[in-house]
Coordinates of C-alpha atoms in Angstrom, one line a residue:
X1 CA 30.6 -31.5 87.2
X2 CA 32.3 -28.1 87.0
X3 CA 31.1 -27.2 90.5
X4 CA 33.2 -30.0 91.8
X5 CA 36.4 -28.8 90.1
X6 CA 38.6 -26.2 91.8
X7 CA 41.3 -23.9 90.5
X8 CA 43.1 -20.9 92.1
X9 CA 43.3 -17.4 90.8
X10 CA 46.9 -18.0 90.0
X11 CA 46.1 -21.0 87.8
X12 CA 43.4 -19.0 86.1
X13 CA 45.9 -16.2 85.4
X14 CA 48.1 -18.9 83.8
X15 CA 45.2 -20.0 81.6
X16 CA 44.8 -16.3 80.6
X17 CA 48.4 -16.1 79.6
X18 CA 48.2 -19.3 77.5
X19 CA 44.9 -18.4 76.0
X20 CA 46.0 -15.0 74.8
X21 CA 49.3 -16.2 73.4
X22 CA 48.2 -19.6 72.2
X23 CA 49.0 -20.0 68.5
X24 CA 49.2 -16.2 68.0
X25 CA 53.0 -16.2 67.9
X26 CA 53.0 -17.6 64.4
X27 CA 50.3 -15.6 62.7
X28 CA 50.2 -12.1 64.3
X29 CA 53.4 -10.8 62.7
X30 CA 52.4 -12.0 59.2
X31 CA 48.9 -10.7 59.4
X32 CA 50.0 -7.3 60.6
X33 CA 52.9 -7.0 58.2
X34 CA 50.4 -7.7 55.3
X35 CA 48.4 -4.6 56.3
X36 CA 51.1 -2.2 57.7
X37 CA 54.5 -3.6 56.6
X38 CA 57.2 -1.8 58.8
X39 CA 54.5 -0.2 60.9
X40 CA 53.1 -3.5 62.1
X41 CA 54.5 -3.0 65.6
X42 CA 52.3 0.1 66.2
X43 CA 48.9 -1.6 66.4
X44 CA 50.5 -4.4 68.4
X45 CA 51.6 -1.8 70.9
X46 CA 48.2 -0.1 70.9
X47 CA 46.4 -3.4 71.4
X48 CA 48.0 -3.7 74.8
X49 CA 45.6 -1.0 75.9
X50 CA 42.6 -1.9 73.7
X51 CA 42.9 -5.5 75.0
X52 CA 42.7 -4.2 78.6
X53 CA 39.4 -2.7 77.7
X54 CA 38.1 -6.1 76.6
X55 CA 39.5 -7.6 79.8
X56 CA 37.8 -5.0 81.9
X57 CA 34.5 -5.8 80.2
X58 CA 34.9 -9.5 80.8
X59 CA 35.8 -8.9 84.5
X60 CA 32.7 -6.6 84.8
X61 CA 30.5 -9.4 83.3
X62 CA 31.9 -11.9 85.7
X63 CA 31.0 -9.7 88.6
X64 CA 27.5 -9.2 87.2
X65 CA 27.0 -13.0 87.0
X66 CA 29.1 -14.5 89.8
X67 CA 29.3 -18.3 89.8
X68 CA 27.6 -18.7 86.5
X69 CA 28.9 -20.1 83.2
X70 CA 28.0 -18.4 79.9
X71 CA 25.4 -21.1 79.3
X72 CA 23.7 -20.2 82.6
X73 CA 24.1 -16.5 81.9
X74 CA 22.3 -16.8 78.6
X75 CA 19.4 -18.6 80.2
X76 CA 19.1 -16.1 83.1
X77 CA 19.5 -12.9 80.9
X78 CA 17.8 -13.9 77.7
X79 CA 15.3 -16.6 78.7
X80 CA 15.0 -20.3 77.9
X81 CA 14.5 -20.1 74.1
X82 CA 16.6 -17.1 73.0
X83 CA 19.3 -18.0 75.6
X84 CA 19.3 -21.5 74.4
X85 CA 19.9 -20.4 70.8
X86 CA 22.7 -18.1 71.9
X87 CA 24.2 -21.0 73.9
X88 CA 24.0 -23.4 71.0
X89 CA 25.7 -20.9 68.7
X90 CA 28.4 -20.3 71.4
X91 CA 29.0 -24.1 71.5
X92 CA 29.3 -24.2 67.7
X93 CA 32.0 -21.4 67.9
X94 CA 33.9 -23.4 70.5
X95 CA 33.9 -26.6 68.5
X96 CA 34.9 -24.7 65.4
X97 CA 37.9 -23.1 67.2
X98 CA 39.1 -26.5 68.5
X99 CA 39.0 -27.9 64.9
X100 CA 40.9 -25.0 63.4
X101 CA 43.6 -25.0 66.1
X102 CA 44.2 -28.7 65.7
X103 CA 44.4 -28.3 61.9
X104 CA 46.9 -25.5 62.2
X105 CA 49.2 -27.6 64.5
X106 CA 49.0 -30.5 62.1
X107 CA 49.8 -28.4 59.0
X108 CA 52.7 -26.7 60.8
X109 CA 54.4 -30.0 61.9
X110 CA 53.9 -31.6 58.5
X111 CA 55.1 -28.6 56.4
X112 CA 58.0 -27.4 58.5
X113 CA 59.4 -30.3 60.5
X114 CA 58.2 -33.8 59.4
X115 CA 57.0 -33.5 55.8
X116 CA 56.9 -37.3 55.4
X117 CA 54.6 -37.7 58.4
X118 CA 50.9 -37.3 57.5
X119 CA 49.3 -34.4 59.3
X120 CA 46.5 -36.7 60.5
X121 CA 49.1 -38.5 62.7
X122 CA 50.0 -35.3 64.5
X123 CA 46.4 -34.3 64.9
X124 CA 45.5 -37.8 66.2
X125 CA 48.3 -37.7 68.8
X126 CA 47.2 -34.3 70.1
X127 CA 43.6 -35.4 70.1
X128 CA 44.4 -38.4 72.2
X129 CA 46.3 -36.2 74.7
X130 CA 43.4 -33.8 74.8
X131 CA 40.9 -36.7 75.5
X132 CA 43.2 -38.1 78.3
X133 CA 43.4 -34.6 79.9
X134 CA 39.7 -34.1 79.7
X135 CA 39.2 -37.4 81.5
X136 CA 41.7 -36.3 84.2
X137 CA 39.7 -33.1 85.0
X138 CA 40.2 -29.4 85.1
X139 CA 42.1 -29.4 88.4
X140 CA 44.8 -31.7 87.1
X141 CA 45.0 -29.7 83.9
X142 CA 45.4 -26.4 85.8
X143 CA 48.3 -27.9 87.9
X144 CA 50.0 -29.1 84.7
X145 CA 49.6 -25.6 83.1
X146 CA 51.5 -24.1 86.1
X147 CA 54.4 -26.4 85.2
X148 CA 54.2 -25.7 81.5
X149 CA 54.3 -21.9 81.9
X150 CA 57.7 -22.0 83.6
X151 CA 59.3 -23.7 80.6
X152 CA 57.5 -21.6 78.1
X153 CA 58.5 -18.4 79.7
X154 CA 62.1 -19.4 80.0
X155 CA 62.2 -20.5 76.3
X156 CA 60.6 -17.3 75.2
X157 CA 63.1 -15.1 77.1
X158 CA 66.0 -17.2 75.7
X159 CA 64.6 -16.8 72.3
X160 CA 64.3 -13.0 72.4
X161 CA 67.8 -12.6 73.9
X162 CA 69.5 -14.8 71.3
X163 CA 67.8 -12.9 68.5
X164 CA 69.0 -9.4 69.6
X165 CA 72.3 -9.7 67.7
X166 CA 70.3 -10.3 64.5
X167 CA 68.1 -7.2 65.0
X168 CA 68.5 -4.2 62.6
X169 CA 66.8 -1.0 63.7
X170 CA 66.5 0.4 60.1
X171 CA 64.0 -2.3 59.4
X172 CA 61.4 -0.3 61.3
X173 CA 61.7 2.6 58.8
X174 CA 59.7 4.3 57.5
X175 CA 57.3 5.0 60.3
X176 CA 53.7 6.3 60.2
X177 CA 53.3 6.1 56.5
X178 CA 49.8 4.5 56.3
X179 CA 46.2 5.7 56.5
X180 CA 44.5 5.8 59.9
X181 CA 42.1 3.1 58.7
X182 CA 45.0 0.7 58.2
X183 CA 46.1 1.3 61.8
X184 CA 42.5 0.8 62.9
X185 CA 42.4 -2.6 61.1
X186 CA 45.7 -3.6 62.6
X187 CA 44.4 -2.8 66.1
X188 CA 41.2 -4.8 65.4
X189 CA 43.3 -7.8 64.4
X190 CA 45.6 -7.7 67.4
X191 CA 42.7 -7.1 69.8
X192 CA 40.3 -9.6 68.2
X193 CA 42.5 -12.7 67.8
X194 CA 43.8 -12.8 71.4
X195 CA 41.2 -11.0 73.5
X196 CA 37.6 -11.4 72.0
X197 CA 37.8 -15.1 72.4
X198 CA 38.4 -14.8 76.1
X199 CA 34.6 -14.9 76.6
X200 CA 35.3 -18.7 76.6
X201 CA 36.8 -18.3 80.1
X202 CA 33.3 -17.7 81.4
X203 CA 32.9 -21.4 81.3
X204 CA 35.8 -21.9 83.7
X205 CA 35.2 -19.0 86.1
X206 CA 32.7 -20.9 88.4
X207 CA 35.5 -23.3 89.2
X208 CA 37.8 -20.5 90.4
X209 CA 38.2 -19.9 94.1
X210 CA 37.1 -16.3 94.9
X211 CA 39.8 -13.8 95.5
X212 CA 39.9 -10.1 95.9
X213 CA 43.1 -9.9 93.9
X214 CA 41.5 -11.6 90.8
X215 CA 40.9 -8.3 88.8
X216 CA 44.6 -7.4 89.4
X217 CA 45.8 -10.8 88.4
X218 CA 43.6 -10.9 85.4
X219 CA 44.8 -7.5 84.2
X220 CA 48.5 -8.3 84.8
X221 CA 48.4 -11.6 83.1
X222 CA 46.6 -10.1 80.0
X223 CA 49.2 -7.2 79.9
X224 CA 52.1 -9.7 80.1
X225 CA 50.6 -11.8 77.3
X226 CA 49.9 -8.8 75.0
X227 CA 53.4 -7.5 75.6
X228 CA 54.8 -10.9 74.6
X229 CA 52.9 -10.7 71.3
X230 CA 54.3 -7.1 70.8
X231 CA 57.8 -8.4 71.3
X232 CA 57.3 -11.1 68.7
X233 CA 55.9 -8.6 66.2
X234 CA 58.7 -6.1 66.6
X235 CA 61.4 -8.7 66.7
X236 CA 60.0 -10.2 63.4
X237 CA 60.4 -6.8 61.8
X238 CA 63.9 -6.2 63.3
X239 CA 65.3 -9.6 62.3
X240 CA 63.4 -10.6 59.1
X241 CA 62.4 -7.2 57.8
X242 CA 58.9 -6.2 56.5
X243 CA 59.0 -8.3 53.3
X244 CA 60.1 -11.6 54.9
X245 CA 57.7 -11.1 57.8
X246 CA 54.8 -10.6 55.4
X247 CA 55.6 -13.6 53.2
X248 CA 56.7 -16.0 55.9
X249 CA 53.6 -17.9 57.3
X250 CA 55.5 -18.8 60.4
X251 CA 57.7 -15.7 61.1
X252 CA 58.8 -16.8 64.6
X253 CA 59.9 -20.1 63.3
X254 CA 61.9 -18.4 60.5
X255 CA 63.5 -16.2 63.1
X256 CA 64.6 -19.1 65.3
X257 CA 66.4 -20.7 62.3
X258 CA 68.7 -17.6 62.2
X259 CA 70.0 -18.1 65.7
X260 CA 73.6 -19.2 65.6
X261 CA 76.0 -18.3 68.5
X262 CA 79.6 -19.4 68.0
X263 CA 78.5 -22.2 65.8
X264 CA 77.6 -24.0 69.1
X265 CA 74.1 -22.9 69.9
X266 CA 72.1 -23.7 66.7
X267 CA 68.9 -25.3 65.6
X268 CA 67.0 -23.9 68.6
X269 CA 63.8 -23.7 66.5
X270 CA 63.0 -27.2 67.7
X271 CA 62.9 -25.8 71.3
X272 CA 60.6 -23.0 70.1
X273 CA 58.3 -25.5 68.4
X274 CA 57.9 -27.3 71.8
X275 CA 56.8 -24.0 73.3
X276 CA 54.4 -23.4 70.4
X277 CA 52.8 -26.8 70.6
X278 CA 52.4 -26.6 74.4
X279 CA 50.8 -23.2 74.3
X280 CA 48.5 -24.2 71.5
X281 CA 47.7 -27.5 73.4
X282 CA 46.6 -25.5 76.5
X283 CA 44.4 -23.2 74.4
X284 CA 42.8 -26.2 72.7
X285 CA 42.1 -27.8 76.1
X286 CA 40.6 -24.6 77.5
X287 CA 38.2 -24.5 74.5
X288 CA 37.6 -28.3 74.8
X289 CA 36.8 -28.0 78.5
X290 CA 34.5 -25.1 77.8
X291 CA 32.7 -27.0 75.1
X292 CA 32.3 -30.2 77.1
X293 CA 31.0 -28.4 80.2
X294 CA 28.8 -26.2 78.2
X295 CA 27.2 -29.0 76.2
X296 CA 26.5 -31.0 79.3
X297 CA 24.8 -28.0 80.9
X298 CA 22.9 -27.3 77.7
X299 CA 21.6 -30.9 77.6
X300 CA 21.0 -31.0 81.3
X301 CA 23.4 -33.8 82.0
X302 CA 24.7 -34.5 85.5
X303 CA 28.0 -35.9 84.2
X304 CA 30.1 -34.7 81.3
X305 CA 32.5 -37.6 81.0
X306 CA 30.2 -39.5 78.6
X307 CA 30.7 -36.7 76.0
X308 CA 34.5 -36.8 76.0
X309 CA 35.2 -39.7 73.7
X310 CA 32.6 -38.8 71.1
X311 CA 33.9 -35.2 71.2
X312 CA 37.4 -36.5 70.5
X313 CA 36.3 -38.4 67.4
X314 CA 34.3 -35.4 66.1
X315 CA 37.2 -33.1 66.9
X316 CA 39.6 -35.3 64.9
X317 CA 37.3 -35.4 61.9
X318 CA 36.5 -31.6 62.0
X319 CA 40.2 -30.8 61.8
X320 CA 40.1 -32.1 58.2
X321 CA 36.6 -31.0 57.3
X322 CA 37.3 -27.4 58.3
X323 CA 39.2 -26.7 55.1
X324 CA 40.7 -28.4 52.0
X325 CA 44.3 -27.2 52.3
X326 CA 46.7 -25.0 54.3
X327 CA 46.4 -21.9 52.1
X328 CA 42.6 -21.9 52.7
X329 CA 43.1 -22.2 56.5
X330 CA 45.7 -19.4 56.5
X331 CA 43.3 -17.2 54.4
X332 CA 40.8 -17.3 57.2
X333 CA 43.2 -15.0 59.3
X334 CA 42.0 -11.9 57.5
X335 CA 38.3 -12.5 58.2
X336 CA 38.4 -14.3 61.5
X337 CA 38.7 -11.1 63.6
X338 CA 35.4 -9.9 62.3
X339 CA 33.9 -13.3 63.1
X340 CA 35.1 -12.9 66.7
X341 CA 33.9 -9.3 66.9
X342 CA 30.4 -9.9 65.7
X343 CA 29.8 -13.3 67.3
X344 CA 31.8 -14.2 70.4
X345 CA 32.0 -10.8 72.1
X346 CA 28.4 -9.9 71.3
X347 CA 27.2 -13.2 72.9
X348 CA 28.3 -11.8 76.3
X349 CA 27.3 -8.2 75.4
X350 CA 23.7 -9.2 74.6
X351 CA 23.4 -10.8 78.0
X352 CA 24.8 -7.8 79.8
X353 CA 22.6 -5.3 78.0
X354 CA 19.5 -7.4 78.9
X355 CA 20.4 -7.6 82.6
X356 CA 21.2 -3.9 82.7
X357 CA 17.9 -3.2 81.0
X358 CA 16.0 -5.3 83.6
X359 CA 17.8 -4.0 86.7
X360 CA 18.3 -0.5 85.5
X361 CA 21.9 -0.2 86.5
X362 CA 25.3 -2.0 86.6
X363 CA 26.4 -3.2 90.0

């Protein structure tokens, strides 16, 4: 099962990059502008440091429980029954996340690019690709992600450079005109969405080859990803302004539509959409692998492949059961950070506290 899979620290660093960025490019600017308008870039900048604190905590947990998945950590730290309940809740959170991410991609493609194509078609296509990749295994997926990251990075750099002529510095004014609580809420949003869910990576850590440089790679990958989100937020304000950033559901897509160089380089938003779908696809797959491996461990199965096809069917159905319409799904963005804070991160924190209490110190 997971023990037979093998990925390098570089491949895990690529997973970290994709997992932090994922589908955040589209929602972070709008969510922050709703709270802080022209100051939305400030919490995005601060989250580069608060996010590293979360990354440090995850790395510390990994060193406390080397070679164990979160399911095994719960059982070791909390016992069979309490650990089992925590593991079951963790699996529920993973399954929920996959359904939401699939629904978001389907809604985006239908509303922005192919309005005559039912969203279920897009979701079905991605679900089939996810199922095929799950069958291929984690090692194959990790090698594919290494290829994807090159194209995504190049497209992102091209995107930022071509938007520079459209930037207006006066859009960042006024500065520091909100209450401290608003900035705190903004930091919570930008830390919670990308970083708190990284507890999911505990399910993949046992497959990673041990390396002394892992902590450095982990930190650098997280810092690069959070800096990328900061660039998207500040470019949204510079190009679109606070009002349009707040009222555009897909601010990055709206920015890409403005790119026009010499009436020759135009309509590059389609290229950006490819980058978005690929990054979201990788994040969905990370959650899907974590769920499949976790469920097989929870049920005590020797082989996880029998769960893949039923999981795909349920995942496709959940994408529609998760909410009645697109405004409802987008409305979850304001409460989801608190869901992540109180649930996902605390699942790991509870195990650490119990182990520290038993051993008397942190190694």
